[in-house]
Coordinates of C-alpha atoms in Angstrom, one line a residue:
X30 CA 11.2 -18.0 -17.3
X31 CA 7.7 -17.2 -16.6
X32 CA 5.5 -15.7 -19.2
X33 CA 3.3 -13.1 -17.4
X34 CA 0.7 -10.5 -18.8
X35 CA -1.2 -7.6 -17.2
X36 CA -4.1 -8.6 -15.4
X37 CA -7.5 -6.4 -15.1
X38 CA -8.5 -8.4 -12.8
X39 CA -7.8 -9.6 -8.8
X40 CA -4.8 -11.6 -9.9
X41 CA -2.0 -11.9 -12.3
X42 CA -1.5 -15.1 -14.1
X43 CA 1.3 -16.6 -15.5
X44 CA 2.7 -20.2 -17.3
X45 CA 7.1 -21.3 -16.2
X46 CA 8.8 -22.8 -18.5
X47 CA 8.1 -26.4 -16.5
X48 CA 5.3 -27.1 -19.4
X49 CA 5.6 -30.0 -21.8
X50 CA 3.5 -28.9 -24.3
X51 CA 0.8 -31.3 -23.4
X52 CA -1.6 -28.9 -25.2
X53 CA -4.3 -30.0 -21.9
X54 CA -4.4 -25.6 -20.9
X55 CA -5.0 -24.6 -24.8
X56 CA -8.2 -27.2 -24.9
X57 CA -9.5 -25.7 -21.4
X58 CA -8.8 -22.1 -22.3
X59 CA -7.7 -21.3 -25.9
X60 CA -8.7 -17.9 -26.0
X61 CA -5.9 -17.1 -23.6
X62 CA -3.0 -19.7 -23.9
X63 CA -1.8 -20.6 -27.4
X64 CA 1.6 -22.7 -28.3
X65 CA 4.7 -20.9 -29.1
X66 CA 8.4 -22.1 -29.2
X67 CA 6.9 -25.4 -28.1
X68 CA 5.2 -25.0 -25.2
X69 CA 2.1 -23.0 -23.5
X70 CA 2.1 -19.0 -23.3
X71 CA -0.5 -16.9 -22.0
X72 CA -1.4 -13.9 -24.6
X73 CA -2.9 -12.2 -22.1
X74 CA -5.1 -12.2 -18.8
X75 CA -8.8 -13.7 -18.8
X76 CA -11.0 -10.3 -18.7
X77 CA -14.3 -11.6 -17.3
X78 CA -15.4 -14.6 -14.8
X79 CA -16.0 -16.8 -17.2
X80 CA -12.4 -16.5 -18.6
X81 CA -11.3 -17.0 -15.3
X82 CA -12.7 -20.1 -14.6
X83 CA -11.5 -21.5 -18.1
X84 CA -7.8 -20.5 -16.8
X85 CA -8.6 -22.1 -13.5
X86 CA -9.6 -25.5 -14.8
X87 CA -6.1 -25.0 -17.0
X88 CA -4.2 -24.4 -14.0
X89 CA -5.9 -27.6 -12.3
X90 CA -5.7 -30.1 -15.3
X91 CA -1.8 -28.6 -16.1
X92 CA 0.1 -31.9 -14.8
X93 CA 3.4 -29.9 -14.6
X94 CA 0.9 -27.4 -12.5
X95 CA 3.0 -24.5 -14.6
X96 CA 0.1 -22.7 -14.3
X97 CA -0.2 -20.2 -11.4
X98 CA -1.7 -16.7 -10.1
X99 CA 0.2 -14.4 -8.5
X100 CA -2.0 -14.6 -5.6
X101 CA -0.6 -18.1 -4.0
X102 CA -1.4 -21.5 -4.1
X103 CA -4.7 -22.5 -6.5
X104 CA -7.5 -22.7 -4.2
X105 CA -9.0 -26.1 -4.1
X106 CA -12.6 -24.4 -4.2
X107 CA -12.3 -23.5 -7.5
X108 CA -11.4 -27.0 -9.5
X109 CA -14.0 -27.6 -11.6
X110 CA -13.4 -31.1 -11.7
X111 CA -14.7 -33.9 -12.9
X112 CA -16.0 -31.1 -15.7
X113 CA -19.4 -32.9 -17.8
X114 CA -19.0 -32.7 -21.0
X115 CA -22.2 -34.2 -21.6
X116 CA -24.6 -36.1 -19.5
X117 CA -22.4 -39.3 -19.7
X118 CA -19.4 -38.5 -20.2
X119 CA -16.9 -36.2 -17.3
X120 CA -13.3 -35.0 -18.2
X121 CA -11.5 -35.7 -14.9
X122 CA -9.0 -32.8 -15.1
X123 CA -6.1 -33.5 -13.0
X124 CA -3.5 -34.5 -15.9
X125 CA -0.9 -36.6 -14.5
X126 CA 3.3 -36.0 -15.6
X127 CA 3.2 -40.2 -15.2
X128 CA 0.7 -40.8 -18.4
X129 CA 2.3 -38.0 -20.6
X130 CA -0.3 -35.8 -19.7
X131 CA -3.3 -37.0 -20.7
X132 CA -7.0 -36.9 -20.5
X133 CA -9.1 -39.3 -18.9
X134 CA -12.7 -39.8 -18.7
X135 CA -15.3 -41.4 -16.4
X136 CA -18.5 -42.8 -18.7
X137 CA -22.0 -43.7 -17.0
X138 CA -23.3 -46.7 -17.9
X139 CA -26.4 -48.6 -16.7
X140 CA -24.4 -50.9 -14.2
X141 CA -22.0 -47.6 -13.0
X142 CA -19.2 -45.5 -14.0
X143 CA -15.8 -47.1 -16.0
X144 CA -13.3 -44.5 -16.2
X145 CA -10.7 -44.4 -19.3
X146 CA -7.4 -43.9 -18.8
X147 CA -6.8 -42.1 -15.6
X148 CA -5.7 -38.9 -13.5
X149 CA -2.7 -37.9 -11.7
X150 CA -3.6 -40.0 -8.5
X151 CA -4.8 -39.8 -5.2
X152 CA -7.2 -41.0 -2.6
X153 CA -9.1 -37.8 -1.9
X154 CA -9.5 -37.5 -6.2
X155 CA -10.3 -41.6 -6.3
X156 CA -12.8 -40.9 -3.2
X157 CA -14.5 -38.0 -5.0
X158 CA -15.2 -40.7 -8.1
X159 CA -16.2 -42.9 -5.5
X160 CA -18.6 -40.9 -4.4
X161 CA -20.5 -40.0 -8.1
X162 CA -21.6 -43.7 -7.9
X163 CA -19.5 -46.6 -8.5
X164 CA -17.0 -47.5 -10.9
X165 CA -17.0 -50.9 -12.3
X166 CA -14.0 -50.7 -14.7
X167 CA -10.7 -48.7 -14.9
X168 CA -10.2 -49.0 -19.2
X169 CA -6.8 -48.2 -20.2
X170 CA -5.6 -47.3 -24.0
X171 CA -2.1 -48.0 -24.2
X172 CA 0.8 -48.7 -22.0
X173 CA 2.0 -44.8 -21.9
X174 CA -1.4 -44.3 -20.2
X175 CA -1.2 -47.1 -17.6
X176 CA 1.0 -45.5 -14.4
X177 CA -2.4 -45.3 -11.9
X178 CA -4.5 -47.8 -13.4
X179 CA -4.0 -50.7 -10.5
X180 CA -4.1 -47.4 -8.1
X181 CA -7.6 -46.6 -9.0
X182 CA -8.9 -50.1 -9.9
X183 CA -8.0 -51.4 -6.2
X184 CA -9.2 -47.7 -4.4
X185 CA -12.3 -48.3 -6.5
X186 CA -12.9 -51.8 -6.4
X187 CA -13.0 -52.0 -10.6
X188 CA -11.3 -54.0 -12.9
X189 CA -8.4 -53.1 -15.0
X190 CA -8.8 -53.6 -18.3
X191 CA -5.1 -53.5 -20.8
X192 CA -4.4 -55.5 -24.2
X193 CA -2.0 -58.2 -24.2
X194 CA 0.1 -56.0 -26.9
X195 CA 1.0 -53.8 -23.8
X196 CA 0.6 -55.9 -21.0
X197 CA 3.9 -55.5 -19.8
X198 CA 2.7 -52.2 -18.8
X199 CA 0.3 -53.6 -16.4
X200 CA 1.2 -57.0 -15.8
X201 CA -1.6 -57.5 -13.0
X202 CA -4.4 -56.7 -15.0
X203 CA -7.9 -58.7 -14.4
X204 CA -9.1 -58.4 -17.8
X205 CA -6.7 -59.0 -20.9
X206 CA -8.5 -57.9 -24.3
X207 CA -6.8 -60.0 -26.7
X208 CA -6.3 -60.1 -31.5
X209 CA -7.4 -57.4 -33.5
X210 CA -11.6 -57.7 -33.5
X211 CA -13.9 -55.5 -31.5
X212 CA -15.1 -57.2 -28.7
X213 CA -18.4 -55.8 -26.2
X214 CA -17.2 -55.9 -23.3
X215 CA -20.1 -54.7 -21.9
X216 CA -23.8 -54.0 -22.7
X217 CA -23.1 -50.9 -25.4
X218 CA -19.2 -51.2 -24.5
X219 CA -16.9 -51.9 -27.3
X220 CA -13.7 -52.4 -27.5
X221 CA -11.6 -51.4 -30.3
X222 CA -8.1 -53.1 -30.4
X223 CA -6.0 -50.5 -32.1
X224 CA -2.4 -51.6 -33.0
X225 CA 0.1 -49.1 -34.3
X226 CA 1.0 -46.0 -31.8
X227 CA 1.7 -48.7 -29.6
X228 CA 1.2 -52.4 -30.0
X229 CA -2.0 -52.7 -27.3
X230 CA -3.6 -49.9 -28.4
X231 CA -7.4 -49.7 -28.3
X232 CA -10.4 -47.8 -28.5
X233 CA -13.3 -48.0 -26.6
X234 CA -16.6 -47.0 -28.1
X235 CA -19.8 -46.5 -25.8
X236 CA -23.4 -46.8 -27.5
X237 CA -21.8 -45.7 -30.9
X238 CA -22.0 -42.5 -29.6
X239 CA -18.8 -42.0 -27.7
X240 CA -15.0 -42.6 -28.9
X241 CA -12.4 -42.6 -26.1
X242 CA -9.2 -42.7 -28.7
X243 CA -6.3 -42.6 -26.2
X244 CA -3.2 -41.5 -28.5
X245 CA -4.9 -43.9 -31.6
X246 CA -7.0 -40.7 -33.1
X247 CA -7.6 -36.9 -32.0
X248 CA -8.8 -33.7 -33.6
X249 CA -6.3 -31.1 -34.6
X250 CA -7.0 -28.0 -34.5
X251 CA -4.1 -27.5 -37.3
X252 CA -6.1 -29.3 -40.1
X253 CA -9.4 -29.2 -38.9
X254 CA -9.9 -32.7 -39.8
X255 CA -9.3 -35.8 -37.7
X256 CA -5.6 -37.2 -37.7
X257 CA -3.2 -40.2 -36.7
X258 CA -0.1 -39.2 -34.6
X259 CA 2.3 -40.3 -37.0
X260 CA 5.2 -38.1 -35.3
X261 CA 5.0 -40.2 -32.4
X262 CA 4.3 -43.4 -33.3
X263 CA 6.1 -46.1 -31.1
X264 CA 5.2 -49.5 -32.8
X265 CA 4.1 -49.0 -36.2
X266 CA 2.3 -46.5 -38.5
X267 CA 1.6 -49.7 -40.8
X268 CA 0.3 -51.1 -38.4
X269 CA -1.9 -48.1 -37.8
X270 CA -3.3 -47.8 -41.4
X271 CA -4.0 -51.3 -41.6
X272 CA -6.1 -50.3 -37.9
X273 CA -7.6 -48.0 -39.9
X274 CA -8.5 -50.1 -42.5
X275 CA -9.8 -52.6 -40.7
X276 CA -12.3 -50.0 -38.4
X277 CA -14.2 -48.8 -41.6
X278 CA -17.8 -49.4 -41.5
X279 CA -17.1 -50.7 -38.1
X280 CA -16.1 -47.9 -36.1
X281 CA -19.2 -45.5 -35.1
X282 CA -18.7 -42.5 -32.9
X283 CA -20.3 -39.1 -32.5
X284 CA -18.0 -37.6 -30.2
X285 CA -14.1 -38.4 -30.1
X286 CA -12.9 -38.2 -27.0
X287 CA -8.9 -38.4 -27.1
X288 CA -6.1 -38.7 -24.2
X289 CA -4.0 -35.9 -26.3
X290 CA -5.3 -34.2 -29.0
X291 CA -8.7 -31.7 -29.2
X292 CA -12.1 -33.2 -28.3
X293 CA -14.9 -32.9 -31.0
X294 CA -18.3 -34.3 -31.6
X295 CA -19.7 -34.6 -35.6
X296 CA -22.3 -36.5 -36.9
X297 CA -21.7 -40.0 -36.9
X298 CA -21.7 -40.0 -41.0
X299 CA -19.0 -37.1 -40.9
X300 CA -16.9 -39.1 -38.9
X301 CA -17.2 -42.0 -40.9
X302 CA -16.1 -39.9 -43.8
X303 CA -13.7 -38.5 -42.4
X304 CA -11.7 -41.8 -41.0
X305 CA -12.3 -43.3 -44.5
X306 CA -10.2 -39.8 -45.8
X307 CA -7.4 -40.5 -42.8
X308 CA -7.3 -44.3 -43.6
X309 CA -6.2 -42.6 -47.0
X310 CA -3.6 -41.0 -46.5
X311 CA -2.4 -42.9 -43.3
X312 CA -1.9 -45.5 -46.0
X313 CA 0.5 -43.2 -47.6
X314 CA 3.1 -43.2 -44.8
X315 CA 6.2 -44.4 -44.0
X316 CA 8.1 -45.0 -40.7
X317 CA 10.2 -42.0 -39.7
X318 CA 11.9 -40.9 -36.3
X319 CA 10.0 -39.7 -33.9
X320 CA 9.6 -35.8 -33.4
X321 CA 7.4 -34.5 -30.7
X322 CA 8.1 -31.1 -32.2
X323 CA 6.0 -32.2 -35.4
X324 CA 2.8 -32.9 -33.9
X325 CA 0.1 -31.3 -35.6
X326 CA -2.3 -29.7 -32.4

């Protein structure tokens, strides 16, 4: 069933129970969507433009596209997307049900765009990145985020970038990050292998500046501090404090930029304490079964 509100405006929105709890709607509009009984509800209608528009980039990120007005189908003129969240850095919207979900990323760099991780896809969306300038590198962060990488890379004529801990997931990859130490894989470009959600995990870090996390770190809104997904943890959550370990000192970002979990940009010595806090306490714990129902958003 749908949850629905009065609207004071030209249409009347409302969320079906199709949504995964994905949390993508409640980081493009939490004033209006919040989580309850595990998934997305609208609390009530967006009262001005700008609260419109926050609903309609929800409704055209939401990969289960559970949200609607009552006035039809969304109108492609109003998808905000790719949205710039800085002047490097574009959220692609356009959450795909084949990567969980999750965020992706395009990142200028001097040579051209790489994108990280990837959208739902299609050639009109691929065409519209296409058309920004061109993209050099498809970067993906774990096998749960690899469904349209070799759909983009070939559309875009880029390289597809996986570690060899989740290669299975894209067994036609052109570049293959191998171990545990960062290697620049580009001017600026680091990459960050990142065992423990899965066994290929990795961050990539642009300039020192710019974090792109995948499911290996995210902000929760919950704690207010920066947190592991220990609830869903496929491989190993040793594995991911010794990660954490091995990243302090290392590991320099302003802004991280995750595939699920809150965006957030600190100063580069509050992150730093901040991962040194996690690396704490993410030493502290101990496998356990994983609960989707316990993640801490």
């Amino acid at each position: 069933m749908a949850t629905t509100t009065r609207s004071d405006g030209p249409e009347t929105w409302s969320i079906d129970d199709r949504c995964t709890n994905c949390d993508v709607a409640r980081q493009l509009a939490p004033g209006l969507i919040r989580e309850q009984d595990g998934r997305s509800a609208l609390i009530r209608q967006p009262r001005d433009g700008a609260e419109r528009r926050q609903l309609r980039a929800a409704a055209h990120a939401c990969p289960t596209r559970s949200i609607r007005p009552d006035s039809g189908p969304l109108d492609p003129a109003t998808d905000p997307f790719p949205l710039a969240l800085t002047e490097e850095v574009l959220l692609l919207g356009h959450n795909s049900r084949m990567t969980a979900g999750a965020n992706s990323y395009l990142c200028r760099r001097p040579t051209g765009w790489v994108m990280i991780d990837t959208p739902r896809y299609s050639t009109a969306l691929a065409d519209r990145y296409a058309a920004l300038g061109p993209v050099t590198d498809v970067l993906l962060t774990h096998r749960d985020h690899a469904r349209h990488g070799r759909d983009y890379a070939d559309r875009l004529g880029a390289r597809l970038w996986i570690h060899e801990g989740d290669l299975d997931a894209a067994p036609d990859a052109d570049r293959v990050l191998r171990g545990t130490e960062p290697v620049e894989i580009a001017p600026g470009l680091v990459a960050h292998p990142f065992p423990g959600h899965t066994l290929g995990s990795v961050l990539y870090v642009a300039e020192e500046r710019y974090c792109f996390s995948g499911d290996s770190l995210y902000w929760s809104r919950t704690t207010g501090d920066v947190e592991v997904q220990e609830a869903v943890t496929w491989y190993s959550i040793e594995e991911q404090a010794a990660s954490l370990a091995r990243s302090l000192g290392v590991l320099r970002f302003e802004w991280l930029l995750p595939g699920h979990g809150e965006r957030h940009r600190m100063p580069v010595e509050e992150a730093d304490r901040r991962l040194r806090a996690l690396a704490a306490r993410c030493a502290q714990l101990r496998p356990g079964p994983v609960d989707f129902g316990a993640v801490r958003w």
